[in-house]
XYZ file of C-alpha atoms in Angstrom:
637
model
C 0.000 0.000 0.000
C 1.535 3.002 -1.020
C 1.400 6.824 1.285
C -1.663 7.688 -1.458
C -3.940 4.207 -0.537
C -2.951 5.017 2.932
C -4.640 8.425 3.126
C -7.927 7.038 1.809
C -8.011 3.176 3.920
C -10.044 2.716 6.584
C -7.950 3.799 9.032
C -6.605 6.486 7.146
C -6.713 10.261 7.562
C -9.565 11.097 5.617
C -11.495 8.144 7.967
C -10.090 10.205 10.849
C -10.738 13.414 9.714
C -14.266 13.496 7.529
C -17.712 11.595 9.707
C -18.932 8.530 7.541
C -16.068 8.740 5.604
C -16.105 4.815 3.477
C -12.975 3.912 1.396
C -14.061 3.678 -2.673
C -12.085 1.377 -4.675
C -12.345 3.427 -7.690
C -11.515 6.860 -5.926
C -8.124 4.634 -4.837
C -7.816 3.551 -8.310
C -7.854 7.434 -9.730
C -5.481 8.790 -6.935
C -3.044 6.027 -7.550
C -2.554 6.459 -11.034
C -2.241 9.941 -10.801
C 0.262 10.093 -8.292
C 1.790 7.556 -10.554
C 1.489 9.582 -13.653
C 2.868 12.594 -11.346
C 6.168 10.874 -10.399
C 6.875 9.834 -13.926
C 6.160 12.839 -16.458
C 3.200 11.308 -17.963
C -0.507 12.008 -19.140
C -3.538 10.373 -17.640
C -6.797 10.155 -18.993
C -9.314 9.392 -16.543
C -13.342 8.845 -17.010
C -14.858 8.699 -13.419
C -18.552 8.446 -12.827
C -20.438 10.662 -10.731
C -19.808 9.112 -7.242
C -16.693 8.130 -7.641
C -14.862 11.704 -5.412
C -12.670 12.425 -8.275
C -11.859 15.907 -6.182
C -10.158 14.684 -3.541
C -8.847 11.286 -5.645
C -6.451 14.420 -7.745
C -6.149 17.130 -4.706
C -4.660 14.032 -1.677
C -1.856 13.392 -4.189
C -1.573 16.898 -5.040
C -0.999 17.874 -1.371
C 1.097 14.885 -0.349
C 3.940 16.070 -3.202
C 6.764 17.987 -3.660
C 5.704 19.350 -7.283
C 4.094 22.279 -8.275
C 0.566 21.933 -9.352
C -2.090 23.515 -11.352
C -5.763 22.363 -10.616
C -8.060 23.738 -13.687
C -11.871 23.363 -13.438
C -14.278 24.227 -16.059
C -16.456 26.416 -14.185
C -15.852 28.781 -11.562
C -18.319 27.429 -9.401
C -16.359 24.286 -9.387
C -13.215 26.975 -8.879
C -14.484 28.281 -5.498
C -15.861 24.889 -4.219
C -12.325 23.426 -4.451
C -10.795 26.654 -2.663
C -12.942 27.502 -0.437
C -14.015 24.114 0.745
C -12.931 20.662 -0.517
C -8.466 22.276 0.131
C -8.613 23.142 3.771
C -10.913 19.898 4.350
C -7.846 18.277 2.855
C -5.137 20.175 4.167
C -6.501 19.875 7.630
C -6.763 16.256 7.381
C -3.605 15.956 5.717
C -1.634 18.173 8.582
C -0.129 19.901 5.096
C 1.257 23.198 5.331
C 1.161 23.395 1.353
C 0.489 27.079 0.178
C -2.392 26.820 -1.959
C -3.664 30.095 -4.541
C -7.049 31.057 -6.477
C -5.974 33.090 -9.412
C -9.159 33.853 -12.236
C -9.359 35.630 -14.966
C -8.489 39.995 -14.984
C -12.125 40.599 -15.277
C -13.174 39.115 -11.830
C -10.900 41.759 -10.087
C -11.589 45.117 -9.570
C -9.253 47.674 -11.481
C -8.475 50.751 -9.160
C -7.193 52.704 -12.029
C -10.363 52.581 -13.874
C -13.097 52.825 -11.047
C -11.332 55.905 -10.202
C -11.012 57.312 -13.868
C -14.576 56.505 -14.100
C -15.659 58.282 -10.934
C -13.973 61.581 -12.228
C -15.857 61.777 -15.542
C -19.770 62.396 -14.190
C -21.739 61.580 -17.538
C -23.157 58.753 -16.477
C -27.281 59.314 -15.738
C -28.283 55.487 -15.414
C -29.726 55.485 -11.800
C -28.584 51.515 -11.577
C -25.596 52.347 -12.693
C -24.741 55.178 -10.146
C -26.312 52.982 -7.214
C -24.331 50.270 -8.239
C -21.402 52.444 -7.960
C -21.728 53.444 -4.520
C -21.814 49.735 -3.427
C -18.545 49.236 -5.079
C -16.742 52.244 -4.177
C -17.652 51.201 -0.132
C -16.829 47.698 -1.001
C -13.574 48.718 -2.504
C -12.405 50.786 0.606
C -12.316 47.013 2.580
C -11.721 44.437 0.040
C -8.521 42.535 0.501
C -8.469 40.593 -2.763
C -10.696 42.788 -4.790
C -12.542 40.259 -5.972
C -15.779 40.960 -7.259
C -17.548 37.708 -6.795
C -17.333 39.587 -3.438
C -20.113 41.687 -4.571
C -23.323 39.467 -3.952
C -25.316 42.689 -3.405
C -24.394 43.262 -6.957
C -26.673 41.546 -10.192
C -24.218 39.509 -12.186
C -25.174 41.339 -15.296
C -24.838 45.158 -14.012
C -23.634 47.437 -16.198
C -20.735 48.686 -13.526
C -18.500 45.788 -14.105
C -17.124 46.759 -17.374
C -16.348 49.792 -15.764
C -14.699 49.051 -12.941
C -12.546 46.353 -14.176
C -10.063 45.722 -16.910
C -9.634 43.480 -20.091
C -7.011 42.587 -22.274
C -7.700 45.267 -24.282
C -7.635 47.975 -22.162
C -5.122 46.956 -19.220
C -2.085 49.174 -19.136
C -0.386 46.358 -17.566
C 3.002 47.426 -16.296
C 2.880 51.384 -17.185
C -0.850 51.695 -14.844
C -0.574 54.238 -12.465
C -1.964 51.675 -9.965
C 0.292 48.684 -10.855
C 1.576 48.217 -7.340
C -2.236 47.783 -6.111
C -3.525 45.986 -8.843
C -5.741 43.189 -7.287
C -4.637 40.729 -10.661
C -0.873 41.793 -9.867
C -1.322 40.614 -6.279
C -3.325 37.293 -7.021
C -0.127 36.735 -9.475
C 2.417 37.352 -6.730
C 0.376 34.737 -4.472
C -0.279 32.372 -7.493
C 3.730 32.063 -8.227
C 4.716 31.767 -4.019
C 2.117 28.710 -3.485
C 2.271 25.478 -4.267
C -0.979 24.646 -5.988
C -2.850 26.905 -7.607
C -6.770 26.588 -8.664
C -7.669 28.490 -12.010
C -10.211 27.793 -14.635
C -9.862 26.612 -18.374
C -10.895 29.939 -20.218
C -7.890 31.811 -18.034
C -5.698 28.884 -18.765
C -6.597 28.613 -22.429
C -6.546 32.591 -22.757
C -2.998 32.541 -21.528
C -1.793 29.404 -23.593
C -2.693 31.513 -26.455
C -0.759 34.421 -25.228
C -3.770 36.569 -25.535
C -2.758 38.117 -22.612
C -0.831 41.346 -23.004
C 0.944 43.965 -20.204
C 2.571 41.754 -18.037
C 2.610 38.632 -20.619
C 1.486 35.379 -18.551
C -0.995 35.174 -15.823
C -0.901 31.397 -14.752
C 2.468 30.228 -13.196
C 4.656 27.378 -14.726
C 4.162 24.324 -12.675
C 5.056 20.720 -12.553
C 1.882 19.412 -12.888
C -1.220 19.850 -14.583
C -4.800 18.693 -13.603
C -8.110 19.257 -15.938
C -11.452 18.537 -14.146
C -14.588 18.708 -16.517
C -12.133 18.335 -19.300
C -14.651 17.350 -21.319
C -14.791 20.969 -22.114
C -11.406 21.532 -23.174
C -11.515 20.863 -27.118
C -13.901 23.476 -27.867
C -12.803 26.385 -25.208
C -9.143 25.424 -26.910
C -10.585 26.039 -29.985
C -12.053 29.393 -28.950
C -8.746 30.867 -27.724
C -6.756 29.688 -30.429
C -9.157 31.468 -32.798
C -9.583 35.077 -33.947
C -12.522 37.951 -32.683
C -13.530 40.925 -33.784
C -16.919 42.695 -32.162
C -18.824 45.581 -32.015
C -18.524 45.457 -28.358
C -14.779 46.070 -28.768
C -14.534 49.006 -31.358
C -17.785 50.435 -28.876
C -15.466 49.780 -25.524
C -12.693 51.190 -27.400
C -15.246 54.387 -28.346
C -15.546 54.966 -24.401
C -11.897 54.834 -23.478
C -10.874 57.214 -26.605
C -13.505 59.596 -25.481
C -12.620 59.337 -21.609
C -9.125 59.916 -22.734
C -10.493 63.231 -24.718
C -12.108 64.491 -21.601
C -9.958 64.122 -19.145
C -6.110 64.082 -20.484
C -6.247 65.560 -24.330
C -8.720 68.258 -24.077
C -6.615 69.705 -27.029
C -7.186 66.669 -29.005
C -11.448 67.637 -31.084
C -10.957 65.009 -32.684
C -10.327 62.317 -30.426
C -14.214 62.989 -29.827
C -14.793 62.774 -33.385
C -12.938 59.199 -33.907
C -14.941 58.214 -30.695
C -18.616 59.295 -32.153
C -17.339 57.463 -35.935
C -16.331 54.244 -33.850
C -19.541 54.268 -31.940
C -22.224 55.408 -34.888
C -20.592 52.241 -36.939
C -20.795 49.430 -34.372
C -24.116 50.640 -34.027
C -24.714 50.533 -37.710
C -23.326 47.232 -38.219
C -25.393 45.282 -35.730
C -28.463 46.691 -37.404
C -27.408 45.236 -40.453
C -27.956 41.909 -38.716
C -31.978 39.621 -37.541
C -33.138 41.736 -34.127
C -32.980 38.605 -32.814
C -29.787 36.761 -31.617
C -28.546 34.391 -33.794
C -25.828 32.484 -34.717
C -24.679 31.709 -39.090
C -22.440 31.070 -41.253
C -20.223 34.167 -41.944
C -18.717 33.076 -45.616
C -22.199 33.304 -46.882
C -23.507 36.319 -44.585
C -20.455 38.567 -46.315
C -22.115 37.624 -49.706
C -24.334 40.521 -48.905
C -23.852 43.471 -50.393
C -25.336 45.766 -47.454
C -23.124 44.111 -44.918
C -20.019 44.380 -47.873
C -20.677 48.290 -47.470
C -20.784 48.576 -43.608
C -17.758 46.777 -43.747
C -16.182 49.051 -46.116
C -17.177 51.605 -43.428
C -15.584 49.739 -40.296
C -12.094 49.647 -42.365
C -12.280 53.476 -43.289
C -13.003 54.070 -39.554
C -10.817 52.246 -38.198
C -8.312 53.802 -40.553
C -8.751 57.363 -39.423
C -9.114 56.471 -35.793
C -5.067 55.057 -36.269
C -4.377 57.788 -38.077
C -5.704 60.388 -34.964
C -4.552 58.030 -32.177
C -1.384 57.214 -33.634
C -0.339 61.203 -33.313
C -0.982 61.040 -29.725
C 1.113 58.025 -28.601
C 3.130 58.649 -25.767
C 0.871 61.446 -24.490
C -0.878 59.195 -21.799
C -0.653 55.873 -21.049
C -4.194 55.378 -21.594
C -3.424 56.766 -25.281
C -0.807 54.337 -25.989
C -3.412 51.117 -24.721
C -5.864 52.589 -27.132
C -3.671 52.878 -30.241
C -2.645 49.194 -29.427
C -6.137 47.543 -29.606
C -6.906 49.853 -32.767
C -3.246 47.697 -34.195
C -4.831 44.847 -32.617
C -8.388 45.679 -34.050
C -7.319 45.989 -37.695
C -5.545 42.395 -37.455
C -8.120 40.753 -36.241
C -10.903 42.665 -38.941
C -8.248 41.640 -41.514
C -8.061 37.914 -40.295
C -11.775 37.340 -39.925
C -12.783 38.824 -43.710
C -10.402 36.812 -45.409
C -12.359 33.702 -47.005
C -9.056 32.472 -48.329
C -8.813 30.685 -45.063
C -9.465 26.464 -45.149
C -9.605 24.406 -41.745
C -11.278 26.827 -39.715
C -14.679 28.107 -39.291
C -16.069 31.238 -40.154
C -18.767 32.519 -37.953
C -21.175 35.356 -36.792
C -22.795 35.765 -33.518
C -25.226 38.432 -32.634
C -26.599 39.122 -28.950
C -29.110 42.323 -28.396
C -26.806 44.640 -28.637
C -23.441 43.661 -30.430
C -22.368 41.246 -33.225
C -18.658 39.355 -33.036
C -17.019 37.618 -35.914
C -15.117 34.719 -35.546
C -12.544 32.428 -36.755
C -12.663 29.298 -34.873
C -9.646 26.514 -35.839
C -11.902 23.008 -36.338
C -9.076 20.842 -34.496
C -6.557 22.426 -32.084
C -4.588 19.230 -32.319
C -1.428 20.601 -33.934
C -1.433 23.293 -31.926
C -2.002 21.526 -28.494
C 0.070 18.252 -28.407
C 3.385 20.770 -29.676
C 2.677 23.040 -26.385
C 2.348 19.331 -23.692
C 5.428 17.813 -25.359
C 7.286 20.857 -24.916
C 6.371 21.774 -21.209
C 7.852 18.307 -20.195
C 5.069 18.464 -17.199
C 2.332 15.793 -15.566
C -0.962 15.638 -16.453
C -4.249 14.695 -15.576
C -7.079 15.155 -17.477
C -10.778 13.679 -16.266
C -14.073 14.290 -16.013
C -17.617 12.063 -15.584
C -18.110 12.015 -19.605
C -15.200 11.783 -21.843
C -15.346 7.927 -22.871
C -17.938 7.083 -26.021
C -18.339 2.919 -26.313
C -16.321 2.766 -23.930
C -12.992 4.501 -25.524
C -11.321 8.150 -25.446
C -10.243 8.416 -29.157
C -13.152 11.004 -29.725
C -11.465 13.144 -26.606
C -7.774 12.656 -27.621
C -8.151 12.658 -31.055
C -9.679 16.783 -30.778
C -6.699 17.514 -28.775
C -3.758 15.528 -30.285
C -3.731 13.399 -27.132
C -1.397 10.131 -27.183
C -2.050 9.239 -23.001
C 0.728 6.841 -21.368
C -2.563 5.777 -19.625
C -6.301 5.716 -19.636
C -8.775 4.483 -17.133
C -12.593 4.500 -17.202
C -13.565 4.110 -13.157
C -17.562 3.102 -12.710
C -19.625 5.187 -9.929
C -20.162 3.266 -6.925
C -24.043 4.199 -7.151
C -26.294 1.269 -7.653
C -28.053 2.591 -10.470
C -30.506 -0.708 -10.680
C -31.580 0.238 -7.648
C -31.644 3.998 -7.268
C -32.506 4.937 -10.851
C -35.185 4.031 -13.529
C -34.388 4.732 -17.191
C -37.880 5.180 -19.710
C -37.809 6.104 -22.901
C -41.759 5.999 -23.985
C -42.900 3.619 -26.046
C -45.340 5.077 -29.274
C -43.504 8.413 -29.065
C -43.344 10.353 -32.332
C -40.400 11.081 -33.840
C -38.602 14.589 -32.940
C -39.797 16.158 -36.576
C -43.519 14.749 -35.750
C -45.876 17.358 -36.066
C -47.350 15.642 -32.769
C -44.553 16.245 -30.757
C -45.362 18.896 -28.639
C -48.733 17.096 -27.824
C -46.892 14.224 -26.893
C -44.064 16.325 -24.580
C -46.614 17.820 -22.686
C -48.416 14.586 -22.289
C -45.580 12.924 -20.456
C -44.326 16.204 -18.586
C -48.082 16.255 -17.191
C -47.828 12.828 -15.421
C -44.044 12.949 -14.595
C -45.464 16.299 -12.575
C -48.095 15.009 -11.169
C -46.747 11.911 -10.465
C -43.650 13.309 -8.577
C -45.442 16.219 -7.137
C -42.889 18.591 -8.737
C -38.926 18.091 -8.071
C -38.586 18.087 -11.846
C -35.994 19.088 -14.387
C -36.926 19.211 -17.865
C -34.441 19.385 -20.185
C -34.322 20.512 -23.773
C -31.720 20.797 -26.636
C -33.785 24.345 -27.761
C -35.012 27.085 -26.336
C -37.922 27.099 -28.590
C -39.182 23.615 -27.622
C -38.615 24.775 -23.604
C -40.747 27.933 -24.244
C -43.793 25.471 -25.919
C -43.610 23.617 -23.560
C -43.783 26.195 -20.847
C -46.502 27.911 -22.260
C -48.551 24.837 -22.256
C -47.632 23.397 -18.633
C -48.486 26.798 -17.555
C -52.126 26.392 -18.520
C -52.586 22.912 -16.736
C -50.028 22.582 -13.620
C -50.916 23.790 -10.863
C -46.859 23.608 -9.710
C -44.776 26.585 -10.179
C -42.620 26.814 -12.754
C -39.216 28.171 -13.682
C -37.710 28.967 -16.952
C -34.707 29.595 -17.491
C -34.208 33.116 -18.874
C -36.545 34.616 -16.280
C -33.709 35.330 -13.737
C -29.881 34.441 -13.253
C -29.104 30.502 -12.949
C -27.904 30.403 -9.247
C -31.187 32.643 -8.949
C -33.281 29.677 -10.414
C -31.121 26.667 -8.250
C -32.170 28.816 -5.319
C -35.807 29.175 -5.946
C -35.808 25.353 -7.352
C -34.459 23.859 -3.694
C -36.597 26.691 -1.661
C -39.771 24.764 -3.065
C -40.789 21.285 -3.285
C -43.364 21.426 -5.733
C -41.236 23.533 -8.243
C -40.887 22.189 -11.903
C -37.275 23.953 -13.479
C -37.216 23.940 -17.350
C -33.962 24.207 -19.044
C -31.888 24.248 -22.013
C -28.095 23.645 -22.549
C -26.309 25.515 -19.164
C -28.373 23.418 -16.901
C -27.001 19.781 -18.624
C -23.892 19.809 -16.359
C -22.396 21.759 -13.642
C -26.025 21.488 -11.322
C -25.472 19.398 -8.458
C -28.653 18.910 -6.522
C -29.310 16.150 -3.924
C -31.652 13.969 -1.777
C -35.583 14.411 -2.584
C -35.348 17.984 -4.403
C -34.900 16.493 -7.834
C -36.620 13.184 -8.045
C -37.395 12.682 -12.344
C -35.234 14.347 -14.839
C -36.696 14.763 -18.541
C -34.700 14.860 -21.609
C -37.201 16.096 -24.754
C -34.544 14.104 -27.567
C -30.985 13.527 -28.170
C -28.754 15.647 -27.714
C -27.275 16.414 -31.405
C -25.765 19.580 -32.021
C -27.951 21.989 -34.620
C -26.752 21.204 -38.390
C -27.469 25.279 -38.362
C -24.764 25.380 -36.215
C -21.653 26.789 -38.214
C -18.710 25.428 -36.147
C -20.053 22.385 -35.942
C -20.966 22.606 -40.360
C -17.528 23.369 -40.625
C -16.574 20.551 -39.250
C -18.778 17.918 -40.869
C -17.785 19.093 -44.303
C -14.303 19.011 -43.579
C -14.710 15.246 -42.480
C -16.473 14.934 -45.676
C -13.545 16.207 -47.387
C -11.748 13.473 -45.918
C -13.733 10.637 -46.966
C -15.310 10.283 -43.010
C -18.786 9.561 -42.289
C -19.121 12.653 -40.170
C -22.382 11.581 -38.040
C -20.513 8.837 -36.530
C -17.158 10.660 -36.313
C -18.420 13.884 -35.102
C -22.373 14.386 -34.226
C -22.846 10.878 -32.503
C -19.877 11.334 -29.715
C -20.694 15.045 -29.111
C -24.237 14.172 -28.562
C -23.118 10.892 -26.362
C -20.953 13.143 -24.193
C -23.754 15.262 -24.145
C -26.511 12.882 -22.786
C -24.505 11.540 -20.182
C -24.021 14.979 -19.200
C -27.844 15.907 -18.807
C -28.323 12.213 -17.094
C -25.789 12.740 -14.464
C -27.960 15.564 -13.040
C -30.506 12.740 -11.553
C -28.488 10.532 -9.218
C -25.759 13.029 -7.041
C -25.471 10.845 -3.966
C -25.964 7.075 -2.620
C -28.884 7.750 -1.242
C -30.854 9.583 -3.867
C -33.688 7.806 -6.299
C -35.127 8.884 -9.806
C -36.280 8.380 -12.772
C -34.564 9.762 -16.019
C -37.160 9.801 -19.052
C -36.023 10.652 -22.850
C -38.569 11.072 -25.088
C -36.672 9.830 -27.885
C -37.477 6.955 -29.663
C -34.273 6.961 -32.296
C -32.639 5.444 -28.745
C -34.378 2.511 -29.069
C -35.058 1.899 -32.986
C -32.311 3.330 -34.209
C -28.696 1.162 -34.281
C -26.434 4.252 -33.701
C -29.084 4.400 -30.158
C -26.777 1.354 -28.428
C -23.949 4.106 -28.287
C -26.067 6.217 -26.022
C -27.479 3.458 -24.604
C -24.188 1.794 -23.114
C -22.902 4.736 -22.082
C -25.869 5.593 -19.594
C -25.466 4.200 -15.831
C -27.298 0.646 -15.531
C -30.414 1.307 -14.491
C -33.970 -0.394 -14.606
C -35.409 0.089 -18.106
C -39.063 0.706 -19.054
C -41.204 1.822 -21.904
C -43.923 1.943 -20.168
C -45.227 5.429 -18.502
C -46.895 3.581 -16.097
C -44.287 1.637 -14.753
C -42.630 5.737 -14.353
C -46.036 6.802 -12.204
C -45.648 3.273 -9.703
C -41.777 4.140 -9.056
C -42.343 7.860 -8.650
C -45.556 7.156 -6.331
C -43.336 4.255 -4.271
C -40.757 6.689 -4.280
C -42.782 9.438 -2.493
């Protein structure tokens, strides 16, 4: 038994230290071989099942060595859980004196340079806006880390944040004003002194990519390098190692020029002017797009000639805006960090308009008020594996849903991945027991115009049935929103939708009530952990496949095309797998909890591609009969 095994026996000093605490023979299995792969330079790929304490199989052997570590999660929920709870449970229990570090992104910290450039120019009327400021001016007198998750009094979505904290763009970096208090600079300072530090995979991705500019890279080097939920990593790599441009920039950009003008260059008119161009054509350009958001396919929206001209319009702007800026560089330092995302701007227009481009995807997005362009790579594989070889470090990467049929090629193949080891670790839940699986029998097909009818249908009993303590699930916000409307009219249960409010918001009102239905759409598939009797039947309305409309994922099938791959079972069948297993793994969260998981799919079970998502689903009871759901919900209660 090795000092790992040890820490997790029976008599070890998690037994000691944690009430109820029994060993797991897969949790041992995961912490072995990654203190294994940690001693010898080597990659792990590890599938464990919900269950199986994957946290504190990666953080013991984290603690109990010598080596520098980086623990990446792919939310920051997941972030603050590790720091703020599941380390000190383990460092206590451990007796380590480790130093341990939470370092996020700039844009979680408060920037004193720019909350106090913005308090001196008094244009803004927005009574939110000014209330909002007060709190974080008070706040900001006390705060020791300057974090703004601080800020709970504070809606997620306020308009303050942008100005009160910093981006890539517009950081000064080493020539701020404020560099010695800078709230990132100290996080850095603590990040580099401690031995493991907890960041998530858009900061580590970001920096990989050397996005980052000012004072180059944010996350330390380290020894060691552990992905949870790295099932996420080959499309967030693929996002950093692409190419934006976005009215939101050239209109950010707009405001800095201008507060520049008014408080530093009052000699400079037309600064103003190039600020009022910049602003009118963002504006301009995302009225050229639906109302709407939407996402498309960017080759074919630049066919137009409209957009061709507002283009034409963007260039010429951006043109005269270097030409104004570029005469006052070295004025301010605020001047200079202008002039370098107007460089940076006109690379990145230039980049995403040329069609010349092959293996990559060229895409729009529009939200209410801006529109981005983007070039997204369709593997990162050649730029990935170069960067693991090279850093000569450890790594772990796991997750509950990586494997399809059973393998990891899918995973490792996105990534350039060649593991020393992989392991696929069951949960120690006994699904037969805890969990029945339905998938009705004499349901239409997704395109059915019966459908809908049908949905509602089996939503109605699954409520009833369970008295509430529902999640339904759907791959569309239009379907949820049917739906909705529909249950509203003959439920008597509350229900949520997402979009009415924030999703911590919607977790909170979900648990405060036991009759509460929650319907959903892709954020709620992973990342929701809730336990015991508040979620008791989770409802999936079909597979999981990602929109043909989609143009990343387009890109991709044609490309497979290109290379003489059937695309649906090399691409759309183990995204959707990974996928399902994700929105399943919301329904059984402890040994003690019981449910029923319903998809209301019948390609599962009459299609042959449907024993791919089949096997990969926990074993639990099968039905096809809706009555058979009503008995086990009713025993259940």
């Amino acid at each position: 038994m090795n000092k790992v095994e040890k820490v997790f026996s029976q008599s070890g000093q998690l037994a000691k230290a944690i009430d109820g605490y029994q060993p797991r023979q897969a949790q041992i299995e995961l912490a072995s071989g990654f203190w294994q792969a940690m001693n010898n330079k080597q990659l792990l790929v590890a599938e464990a099942g919900t269950g199986t304490g994957k946290t504190f199989a990666y953080l013991v052997p984290a603690l109990l060595s010598d080596k520098k570590v980086i623990v990446s999660t792919g939310t920051k929920a997941l972030q603050e859980q590790l720091f703020h709870r599941d380390l000190p449970l383990i460092k206590k229990a451990l007796g380590s004196y480790r130093k341990v570090a939470l370092l996020k992104g700039r844009a979680n910290y408060l920037c004193p340079y720019r909350l106090t450039l913005n308090k001196q120019v008094s244009d803004v009327t927005d009574k939110q806006i000014l209330a909002d400021m007060k709190k974080v001016s008070t706040w900001a007198n006390k705060t020791q880390t300057g974090d703004i998750g601080e800020l709970s009094s504070i809606g997620e979505d306020s308009r303050v944040f942008p100005l009160i904290t910093s981006t890539i763009d517009n950081c000064l970096g080493k020539e701020c004003p404020n560099f010695e208090d800078c709230y990132l600079v100290k996080a850095r300072k603590k990040a580099i002194a401690a031995d493991l530090v907890v960041v998530n995979h858009h900061l580590y991705f970001a920096d990989l990519a050397v996005k980052d500019t000012g004072f180059g890279e944010i996350v330390p080097d380290s020894d060691v390098v552990v992905f949870d939920e790295a099932h996420q990593l080959p499309d967030i790599a693929c996002e950093y190692f692409g190419e934006r441009f976005s009215t939101r920039q050239m209109a950010d950009l707009a405001k800095d020029i201008e507060l520049e003008y008014r408080t530093e260059l009052k000699d400079v008119k037309q600064l103003g002017k190039v600020s009022e161009k910049l602003t009118h054509v963002a504006r301009e350009f995302r009225l050229a797009f639906p109302h709407d958001p939407v996402k498309g396919n960017w080759r074919e929206k630049i066919q137009d000639e409209s957009i061709n001209e507002i283009l034409n319009k963007i260039y010429e702007t951006i043109d005269f805006a270097y030409e104004v800026v570029k005469q006052c560089v070295s004025r301010t330092k605020g001047i200079d960090s202008c002039f370098e995302r107007l460089c940076h701007a006109q690379a990145a227009l230039s980049s995403v308009t040329d069609m010349t481009k092959v293996d990559v995807s060229l895409w729009y997005e529009t939200t209410m008020r801006h529109v981005s362009l983007n070039l997204t790579p369709l593997s990162v594989a050649d730029k990935f594996a170069p960067i693991m070889q090279e850093k000569q470090q450890s790594w772990l990467m796991t997750s509950a849903t990586l494997s399809v049929d059973g393998g990891f090629s899918h995973f490792t193949e996105l990534l350039g991945l060649n593991p020393h080891k992989t392991l696929v670790l069951d949960s120690p839940f006994a699904y037969d027991k805890q969990a029945l699986l339905c998938v009705p029998r004499m349901f239409p097909e997704p395109n059915d115009r019966d459908v809908l009818n049908a949905l509602v249908d089996v939503c109605q009993q699954l409520i009833k049935a369970s008295g509430g303590r529902c999640f339904l699930l759907f791959t569309s916000y239009r379907m949820m929103n049917l739906v909705a409307n529909r249950l509203e009219k003959i439920v008597k249960n509350p229900l949520l939708v997402q979009g009415q409010t924030g999703k911590r918001e919607l977790l909170n009102q979900f648990l405060a009530d036991d009759e509460t239905v929650l319907l959903a759409t892709g954020a709620f598939w992973e990342g929701v952990d809730v336990r015991g009797d508040a979620l008791k039947c989770v409802l999936i309305d079909k597979l999981p496949f990602a929109s043909p409309d989609d143009p990343v994922t387009q890109a991709r099938i044609d490309n497979c095309k290109r290379q003489g791959l059937d695309p649906f079972s090399k691409i759309q069948i183990p995204q959707a797998v990974i996928t399902l297993k994700q929105g399943a793994g919301r329904l059984i969260r402890d040994v003690n909890d019981t449910g029923v998981l319903v998809i209301c799919d019948p390609r599962i079970a009459t299609r042959q591609y449907g024993q791919s998502f089949i096997k990969s689903l926990p074993n639990m009871q099968r039905t096809r009969s809706m009555s058979k759901v009503v008995r086990f919900l009713s025993e259940m209660s």
